[in-house]
Coordinates of C-alpha atoms and ligand atoms in Angstrom, one line a residue:
M1109 CA 9.2 -38.4 8.4
A1110 CA 9.0 -39.4 4.7
E1111 CA 11.4 -37.6 2.4
F1112 CA 10.0 -34.5 0.7
K1113 CA 11.1 -34.7 -2.9
H1114 CA 10.9 -31.4 -4.5
V1115 CA 13.6 -30.3 -7.0
T1116 CA 14.0 -26.6 -6.5
V1117 CA 13.7 -24.5 -9.7
L1118 CA 16.0 -21.6 -10.4
L1119 CA 17.7 -22.1 -7.1
K1120 CA 20.9 -20.1 -7.7
E1121 CA 19.3 -17.4 -9.9
A1122 CA 16.4 -16.6 -7.5
V1123 CA 18.6 -16.4 -4.4
A1124 CA 21.4 -14.5 -6.2
G1125 CA 18.6 -12.1 -7.3
L1126 CA 17.9 -11.3 -3.6
N1127 CA 21.4 -10.0 -3.1
V1128 CA 21.4 -11.3 0.4
Q1129 CA 23.2 -9.3 3.1
S1130 CA 24.4 -11.6 5.9
T1131 CA 22.8 -9.5 8.7
G1132 CA 19.5 -8.8 6.9
T1133 CA 15.9 -9.9 7.5
Y1134 CA 14.5 -12.1 4.7
V1135 CA 11.3 -13.9 3.9
D1136 CA 10.8 -17.1 1.9
A1137 CA 7.1 -16.8 1.1
T1138 CA 6.9 -20.4 -0.3
L1139 CA 8.9 -22.8 1.9
G1140 CA 7.9 -26.1 0.2
G1141 CA 10.7 -28.6 0.6
G1142 CA 13.0 -25.8 1.8
G1143 CA 15.4 -25.6 -1.1
H1144 CA 15.5 -21.8 -1.4
T1145 CA 15.2 -21.4 2.3
Q1146 CA 18.4 -23.4 2.8
A1147 CA 20.3 -21.5 0.2
I1148 CA 19.3 -18.2 1.9
L1149 CA 20.2 -19.5 5.3
Q1150 CA 23.7 -20.4 4.0
Q1151 CA 24.3 -16.7 3.3
L1152 CA 23.1 -15.4 6.7
A1153 CA 25.3 -14.6 9.7
G1154 CA 23.4 -12.6 12.2
G1155 CA 20.4 -12.2 9.9
H1156 CA 17.1 -13.9 10.1
L1157 CA 14.8 -15.7 7.7
Y1158 CA 11.0 -16.1 8.1
S1159 CA 9.7 -18.9 5.9
F1160 CA 6.0 -19.2 5.1
D1161 CA 3.9 -22.0 3.9
Q1162 CA 0.1 -22.6 4.2
D1163 CA 0.6 -26.4 3.9
Q1164 CA 0.9 -28.2 7.2
T1165 CA 3.0 -31.0 5.6
A1166 CA 5.7 -28.6 4.4
I1167 CA 5.9 -26.9 7.8
E1168 CA 6.1 -30.2 9.7
Y1169 CA 8.8 -31.6 7.3
N1170 CA 11.0 -28.5 7.7
K1171 CA 10.5 -28.3 11.5
E1172 CA 12.4 -31.5 11.6
H1173 CA 14.7 -31.0 8.7
L1174 CA 15.8 -27.5 9.6
K1175 CA 15.7 -27.8 13.4
T1176 CA 19.3 -26.7 13.8
E1177 CA 18.7 -23.4 12.2
I1178 CA 15.4 -22.9 14.1
N1179 CA 17.2 -23.7 17.4
Q1180 CA 20.0 -21.2 16.4
H1181 CA 17.3 -18.5 16.0
K1182 CA 18.2 -18.1 12.4
L1183 CA 14.9 -19.3 11.0
T1184 CA 11.3 -19.0 11.9
L1185 CA 8.6 -21.1 10.2
V1186 CA 5.3 -19.4 9.7
E1187 CA 2.3 -21.6 8.9
D1188 CA 0.0 -19.2 7.1
N1189 CA -1.0 -17.9 3.7
F1190 CA 1.5 -15.3 2.4
R1191 CA -1.4 -12.9 1.9
N1192 CA -1.0 -12.3 5.7
L1193 CA 2.6 -11.4 5.3
K1194 CA 2.5 -8.0 7.0
A1195 CA 0.3 -9.1 9.9
E1196 CA 2.4 -12.2 10.6
L1197 CA 5.7 -10.3 10.5
N1198 CA 4.2 -7.7 12.8
Q1199 CA 3.8 -10.4 15.4
Y1200 CA 7.6 -10.8 15.4
N1201 CA 8.0 -7.0 15.5
V1202 CA 9.3 -7.0 12.0
N1203 CA 8.1 -4.1 9.9
R1204 CA 10.9 -3.8 7.3
I1205 CA 12.6 -6.6 5.3
D1206 CA 15.6 -6.8 3.0
G1207 CA 14.2 -9.3 0.6
I1208 CA 11.5 -11.8 -0.1
L1209 CA 11.3 -14.7 -2.5
Y1210 CA 8.2 -16.4 -4.0
D1211 CA 8.4 -19.7 -5.8
L1212 CA 4.8 -20.1 -6.7
G1213 CA 2.4 -23.0 -7.3
V1214 CA 2.3 -26.4 -5.8
S1215 CA 5.3 -28.5 -4.7
S1216 CA 6.0 -32.0 -6.2
P1217 CA 4.9 -33.8 -3.0
Q1218 CA 1.6 -31.9 -3.1
F1219 CA 1.1 -32.8 -6.7
D1220 CA 2.3 -36.4 -6.5
D1221 CA 0.4 -37.3 -3.3
A1222 CA -2.7 -38.8 -4.9
K1223 CA -4.9 -38.1 -2.0
R1224 CA -4.4 -34.3 -2.3
G1225 CA -6.5 -34.4 -5.5
F1226 CA -4.3 -32.0 -7.5
S1227 CA -3.5 -34.3 -10.3
Y1228 CA -5.7 -35.5 -13.2
Q1229 CA -3.3 -38.5 -13.4
H1230 CA -4.2 -40.0 -10.0
D1231 CA -7.7 -41.0 -8.9
A1232 CA -8.6 -39.3 -5.6
P1233 CA -11.4 -37.3 -4.0
L1234 CA -11.6 -33.8 -5.4
D1235 CA -9.7 -31.6 -3.1
M1236 CA -6.8 -29.4 -4.3
R1237 CA -6.4 -27.4 -1.1
M1238 CA -2.9 -26.3 -0.3
N1239 CA -4.1 -25.5 3.2
Q1240 CA -5.8 -28.7 4.4
E1241 CA -7.7 -26.8 7.0
Q1242 CA -9.4 -24.5 4.5
A1243 CA -13.1 -24.9 4.1
L1244 CA -13.4 -24.5 0.3
S1245 CA -12.2 -27.5 -1.8
A1246 CA -12.5 -28.6 -5.4
M1247 CA -15.4 -30.7 -4.4
E1248 CA -17.5 -27.6 -3.7
V1249 CA -16.3 -25.6 -6.6
V1250 CA -17.2 -28.5 -9.0
N1251 CA -20.5 -29.5 -7.4
D1252 CA -21.9 -26.2 -6.0
W1253 CA -20.6 -23.2 -8.0
P1254 CA -23.2 -22.0 -10.5
Y1255 CA -22.6 -22.4 -14.2
E1256 CA -21.6 -18.8 -14.9
R1257 CA -19.0 -18.9 -12.1
L1258 CA -17.5 -22.1 -13.5
V1259 CA -17.4 -20.6 -17.0
K1260 CA -15.6 -17.6 -15.6
I1261 CA -12.9 -19.5 -13.8
L1262 CA -12.3 -22.0 -16.7
Y1263 CA -11.9 -19.1 -19.1
R1264 CA -9.9 -16.8 -16.8
Y1265 CA -7.7 -19.2 -14.9
G1266 CA -7.5 -22.0 -17.4
E1267 CA -7.7 -20.1 -20.7
E1268 CA -9.9 -23.0 -21.7
K1269 CA -11.7 -22.3 -24.9
F1270 CA -14.3 -25.1 -24.2
A1271 CA -15.2 -23.4 -20.9
K1272 CA -18.9 -23.2 -21.6
S1273 CA -19.3 -26.8 -22.8
I1274 CA -17.3 -28.1 -19.9
A1275 CA -19.3 -26.1 -17.4
R1276 CA -22.5 -27.3 -19.0
K1277 CA -21.4 -31.0 -18.8
I1278 CA -20.5 -30.5 -15.2
E1279 CA -23.9 -29.0 -14.5
Q1280 CA -25.7 -31.9 -16.3
R1281 CA -23.6 -34.6 -14.5
R1282 CA -23.9 -33.2 -11.0
A1283 CA -27.7 -32.9 -11.4
V1284 CA -27.8 -36.7 -11.7
T1285 CA -25.0 -37.6 -9.2
P1286 CA -22.2 -35.6 -7.4
I1287 CA -18.8 -35.5 -9.1
R1288 CA -16.6 -36.8 -6.3
T1289 CA -13.3 -37.8 -7.8
T1290 CA -10.6 -36.5 -10.1
F1291 CA -11.2 -39.3 -12.6
E1292 CA -15.0 -38.6 -12.6
L1293 CA -14.2 -35.0 -13.4
V1294 CA -11.7 -36.0 -16.1
D1295 CA -14.4 -38.1 -17.8
V1296 CA -16.9 -35.2 -17.7
I1297 CA -14.2 -32.9 -19.2
K1298 CA -13.4 -35.4 -21.9
E1299 CA -17.0 -35.7 -22.9
A1300 CA -17.3 -31.9 -23.2
I1301 CA -14.3 -31.5 -25.6
P1302 CA -14.8 -32.4 -29.2
A1303 CA -12.8 -35.5 -30.2
A1304 CA -10.8 -33.6 -32.8
A1305 CA -9.6 -31.1 -30.3
R1306 CA -8.7 -33.8 -27.8
R1307 CA -6.2 -35.3 -30.2
H1308 CA -3.7 -32.5 -30.0
G1309 CA -2.4 -30.3 -27.2
G1310 CA -1.8 -31.6 -23.7
H1311 CA -4.1 -33.7 -21.5
P1312 CA -7.7 -32.5 -22.0
A1313 CA -8.2 -31.9 -18.3
K1314 CA -5.0 -29.9 -17.8
K1315 CA -6.4 -26.4 -18.2
S1316 CA -9.6 -27.1 -16.2
F1317 CA -7.6 -28.6 -13.3
Q1318 CA -5.3 -25.6 -13.3
A1319 CA -8.3 -23.3 -13.3
I1320 CA -10.0 -25.1 -10.4
R1321 CA -6.8 -25.2 -8.4
I1322 CA -6.3 -21.5 -8.8
A1323 CA -9.9 -20.8 -7.7
V1324 CA -9.8 -23.1 -4.7
N1325 CA -6.6 -21.5 -3.4
D1326 CA -7.4 -18.0 -4.7
E1327 CA -3.8 -18.0 -6.0
L1328 CA -3.9 -14.7 -7.9
G1329 CA -5.7 -12.8 -5.2
A1330 CA -3.2 -14.0 -2.6
L1331 CA -0.2 -13.1 -4.8
E1332 CA -1.5 -9.6 -5.5
E1333 CA -2.2 -8.8 -1.9
S1334 CA 1.1 -10.2 -0.7
L1335 CA 3.2 -8.4 -3.3
E1336 CA 1.5 -5.1 -2.4
Q1337 CA 2.5 -5.6 1.2
A1338 CA 6.0 -6.8 0.3
L1339 CA 6.7 -3.7 -1.8
T1340 CA 5.9 -1.5 1.2
L1341 CA 7.9 -3.6 3.6
L1342 CA 11.2 -3.5 1.6
N1343 CA 14.1 -1.5 2.9
V1344 CA 16.1 0.6 0.4
G1345 CA 18.3 -1.9 -1.5
G1346 CA 15.9 -4.7 -0.7
R1347 CA 14.6 -7.0 -3.4
I1348 CA 11.7 -9.2 -4.4
S1349 CA 12.4 -12.3 -6.5
V1350 CA 9.3 -14.1 -8.0
I1351 CA 9.3 -17.3 -9.9
T1352 CA 6.0 -18.0 -11.7
F1353 CA 4.9 -21.1 -13.6
Q1354 CA 2.0 -19.9 -15.7
S1355 CA 1.1 -16.9 -17.8
L1356 CA -1.6 -15.4 -15.6
E1357 CA 0.8 -15.2 -12.6
D1358 CA 3.6 -13.9 -14.7
R1359 CA 1.4 -11.2 -16.2
L1360 CA 0.3 -10.1 -12.7
V1361 CA 3.9 -9.8 -11.5
K1362 CA 5.1 -8.1 -14.7
T1363 CA 2.3 -5.5 -14.6
M1364 CA 2.7 -4.7 -10.9
F1365 CA 6.5 -4.4 -11.3
R1366 CA 6.1 -2.2 -14.4
E1367 CA 3.7 0.2 -12.6
K1368 CA 6.1 0.5 -9.7
T1369 CA 9.2 1.2 -11.8
S1370 CA 7.5 3.6 -14.2
L1371 CA 7.2 7.4 -13.8
S1372 CA 3.9 8.1 -12.1
A1373 CA 1.1 9.1 -14.4
N1374 CA 1.1 12.7 -13.1
V1375 CA 4.6 13.5 -14.3
P1376 CA 4.3 15.3 -17.6
Q1377 CA 5.9 13.4 -20.5
G1378 CA 9.1 14.7 -22.2
L1379 CA 10.5 16.7 -19.3
P1380 CA 14.3 17.1 -19.7
V1381 CA 14.9 16.5 -16.0
I1382 CA 12.5 14.5 -13.7
P1383 CA 11.5 16.8 -10.8
A1384 CA 13.1 15.7 -7.5
G1385 CA 11.0 13.2 -5.6
M1386 CA 9.0 12.1 -8.6
E1387 CA 11.4 9.4 -9.8
P1388 CA 10.1 5.8 -9.2
S1389 CA 11.0 4.2 -5.9
F1390 CA 11.8 0.9 -7.5
K1391 CA 13.9 -0.5 -10.4
L1392 CA 13.7 -3.7 -12.4
I1393 CA 16.8 -5.9 -12.0
N1394 CA 16.1 -7.8 -15.2
K1395 CA 14.0 -6.3 -18.1
K1396 CA 13.2 -9.7 -19.5
P1397 CA 12.4 -12.6 -17.1
I1398 CA 15.2 -15.0 -16.3
I1399 CA 14.5 -18.6 -17.4
A1400 CA 16.2 -21.9 -16.6
S1401 CA 19.5 -22.9 -18.2
N1402 CA 19.5 -25.7 -20.7
Q1403 CA 21.2 -27.9 -18.1
E1404 CA 18.4 -27.3 -15.6
L1405 CA 15.7 -27.8 -18.3
V1406 CA 17.2 -31.3 -19.0
A1407 CA 17.2 -32.2 -15.3
N1408 CA 13.8 -30.8 -14.3
H1409 CA 10.7 -30.7 -16.4
R1410 CA 9.0 -28.2 -14.0
A1411 CA 11.6 -25.7 -15.0
H1412 CA 10.3 -25.3 -18.5
S1413 CA 7.6 -22.8 -17.6
A1414 CA 9.5 -21.0 -14.9
K1415 CA 10.1 -17.3 -15.2
L1416 CA 12.0 -15.2 -12.6
R1417 CA 11.4 -11.4 -12.2
I1418 CA 13.2 -9.3 -9.7
I1419 CA 12.6 -5.7 -8.4
E1420 CA 14.6 -3.5 -6.0
R1421 CA 13.6 -0.6 -3.9
I1422 CA 16.0 2.3 -4.7
K1423 CA 14.5 5.0 -2.4
E1424 CA 11.8 5.5 0.2
G1425 CA 8.3 6.3 -1.0
K1426 CA 5.4 4.5 -2.8
Ligands
SAM567 C1 6.8 -24.6 -5.6 S1 6.7 -24.9 -3.9 C2 8.1 -24.1 -3.2 C3 9.3 -25.0 -3.3 C4 10.5 -24.4 -2.5 N1 10.9 -23.2 -3.1 C5 11.6 -25.4 -2.5 O1 12.7 -25.1 -2.9 O2 11.4 -26.5 -2.1 C6 5.4 -23.8 -3.4 C7 5.0 -23.9 -2.0 O3 4.4 -22.7 -1.7 C8 3.2 -22.9 -0.9 N2 2.3 -21.9 -1.2 C9 1.7 -21.6 -2.4 N3 0.9 -20.5 -2.3 C10 1.0 -20.1 -1.0 C11 0.3 -19.0 -0.3 N4 -0.5 -18.2 -0.8 N5 0.7 -18.9 1.0 C12 1.6 -19.8 1.6 N6 2.1 -20.8 1.0 C13 1.9 -21.0 -0.3 C14 2.7 -24.3 -1.3 O4 2.0 -24.9 -0.3 C15 4.1 -25.0 -1.6 O5 4.5 -25.7 -0.5

């Protein structure tokens, strides 16, 4: 099988953040090329790791690459969306875990494989599905979704200020002929953005491609659902490490973690002592997100936008 070249971001920091106990039960929600999975496995003796990915190529690659650990019953690969975390673990009679790691977004092989249609730099059919068996692809989002829905995703998921004019151009173009490829979409986007605005900032299609990818894979919906389940699955002392790569994901994680680690709204403010049982069940391990070291930034451009947040369960309860 071809090599799966993904340089793992925040490898040491994210795994150290889990505080792995050698006999514990862990989950890697985003297996990819298996970098974090291998680092967790190295710390297990008697424990077990369940590694999820919804991308068949990632699962196939690691089936071969990590077959020793699979045969030793140290590792189970789960081909599914991490939004089905609880139901999948249930099938293995696992209802509590000691830690879970998320390294979000797409892997380099997904992005660099032209035919997956994730990149505005390669010409390919519009696709962008992480799970190649999923029905919805970028082709339908671009050609079938109504104008208002396109505007909404371009604004929300791409923070694209030219959302309306891009959606309008898409609508005009597809009324004449379907937009079938990444380069056709790039052309439409370029036409919609005023020349002056195109001269600075990144590639003019970057934000729209991000928005469409997030919509195709329902990335924020899946993350929120999965984190809610992960928080309930954690044993006391168990941790969640999340690496995000864009502001919307980071905001979602930050907000959820803040809610879980704050006194609940029904505790009156200013009490000298917090009544027993009302303290939060979770604590933040790092108040500010952990970012990549200078050394890592030089070696891996993907690390520039990476932010790691960690939370720990400190007692039973919600
Ligand atoms: C950035 S890569 C992970 C790289 C990995 N940590 C490593 O060290 O090689 C993200 C992976 O997570 C997968 N993924 C993203 N969202 C997912 C989801 N909702 N459910 C399952 N897998 C997902 C992608 O298919 C991709 O393979």
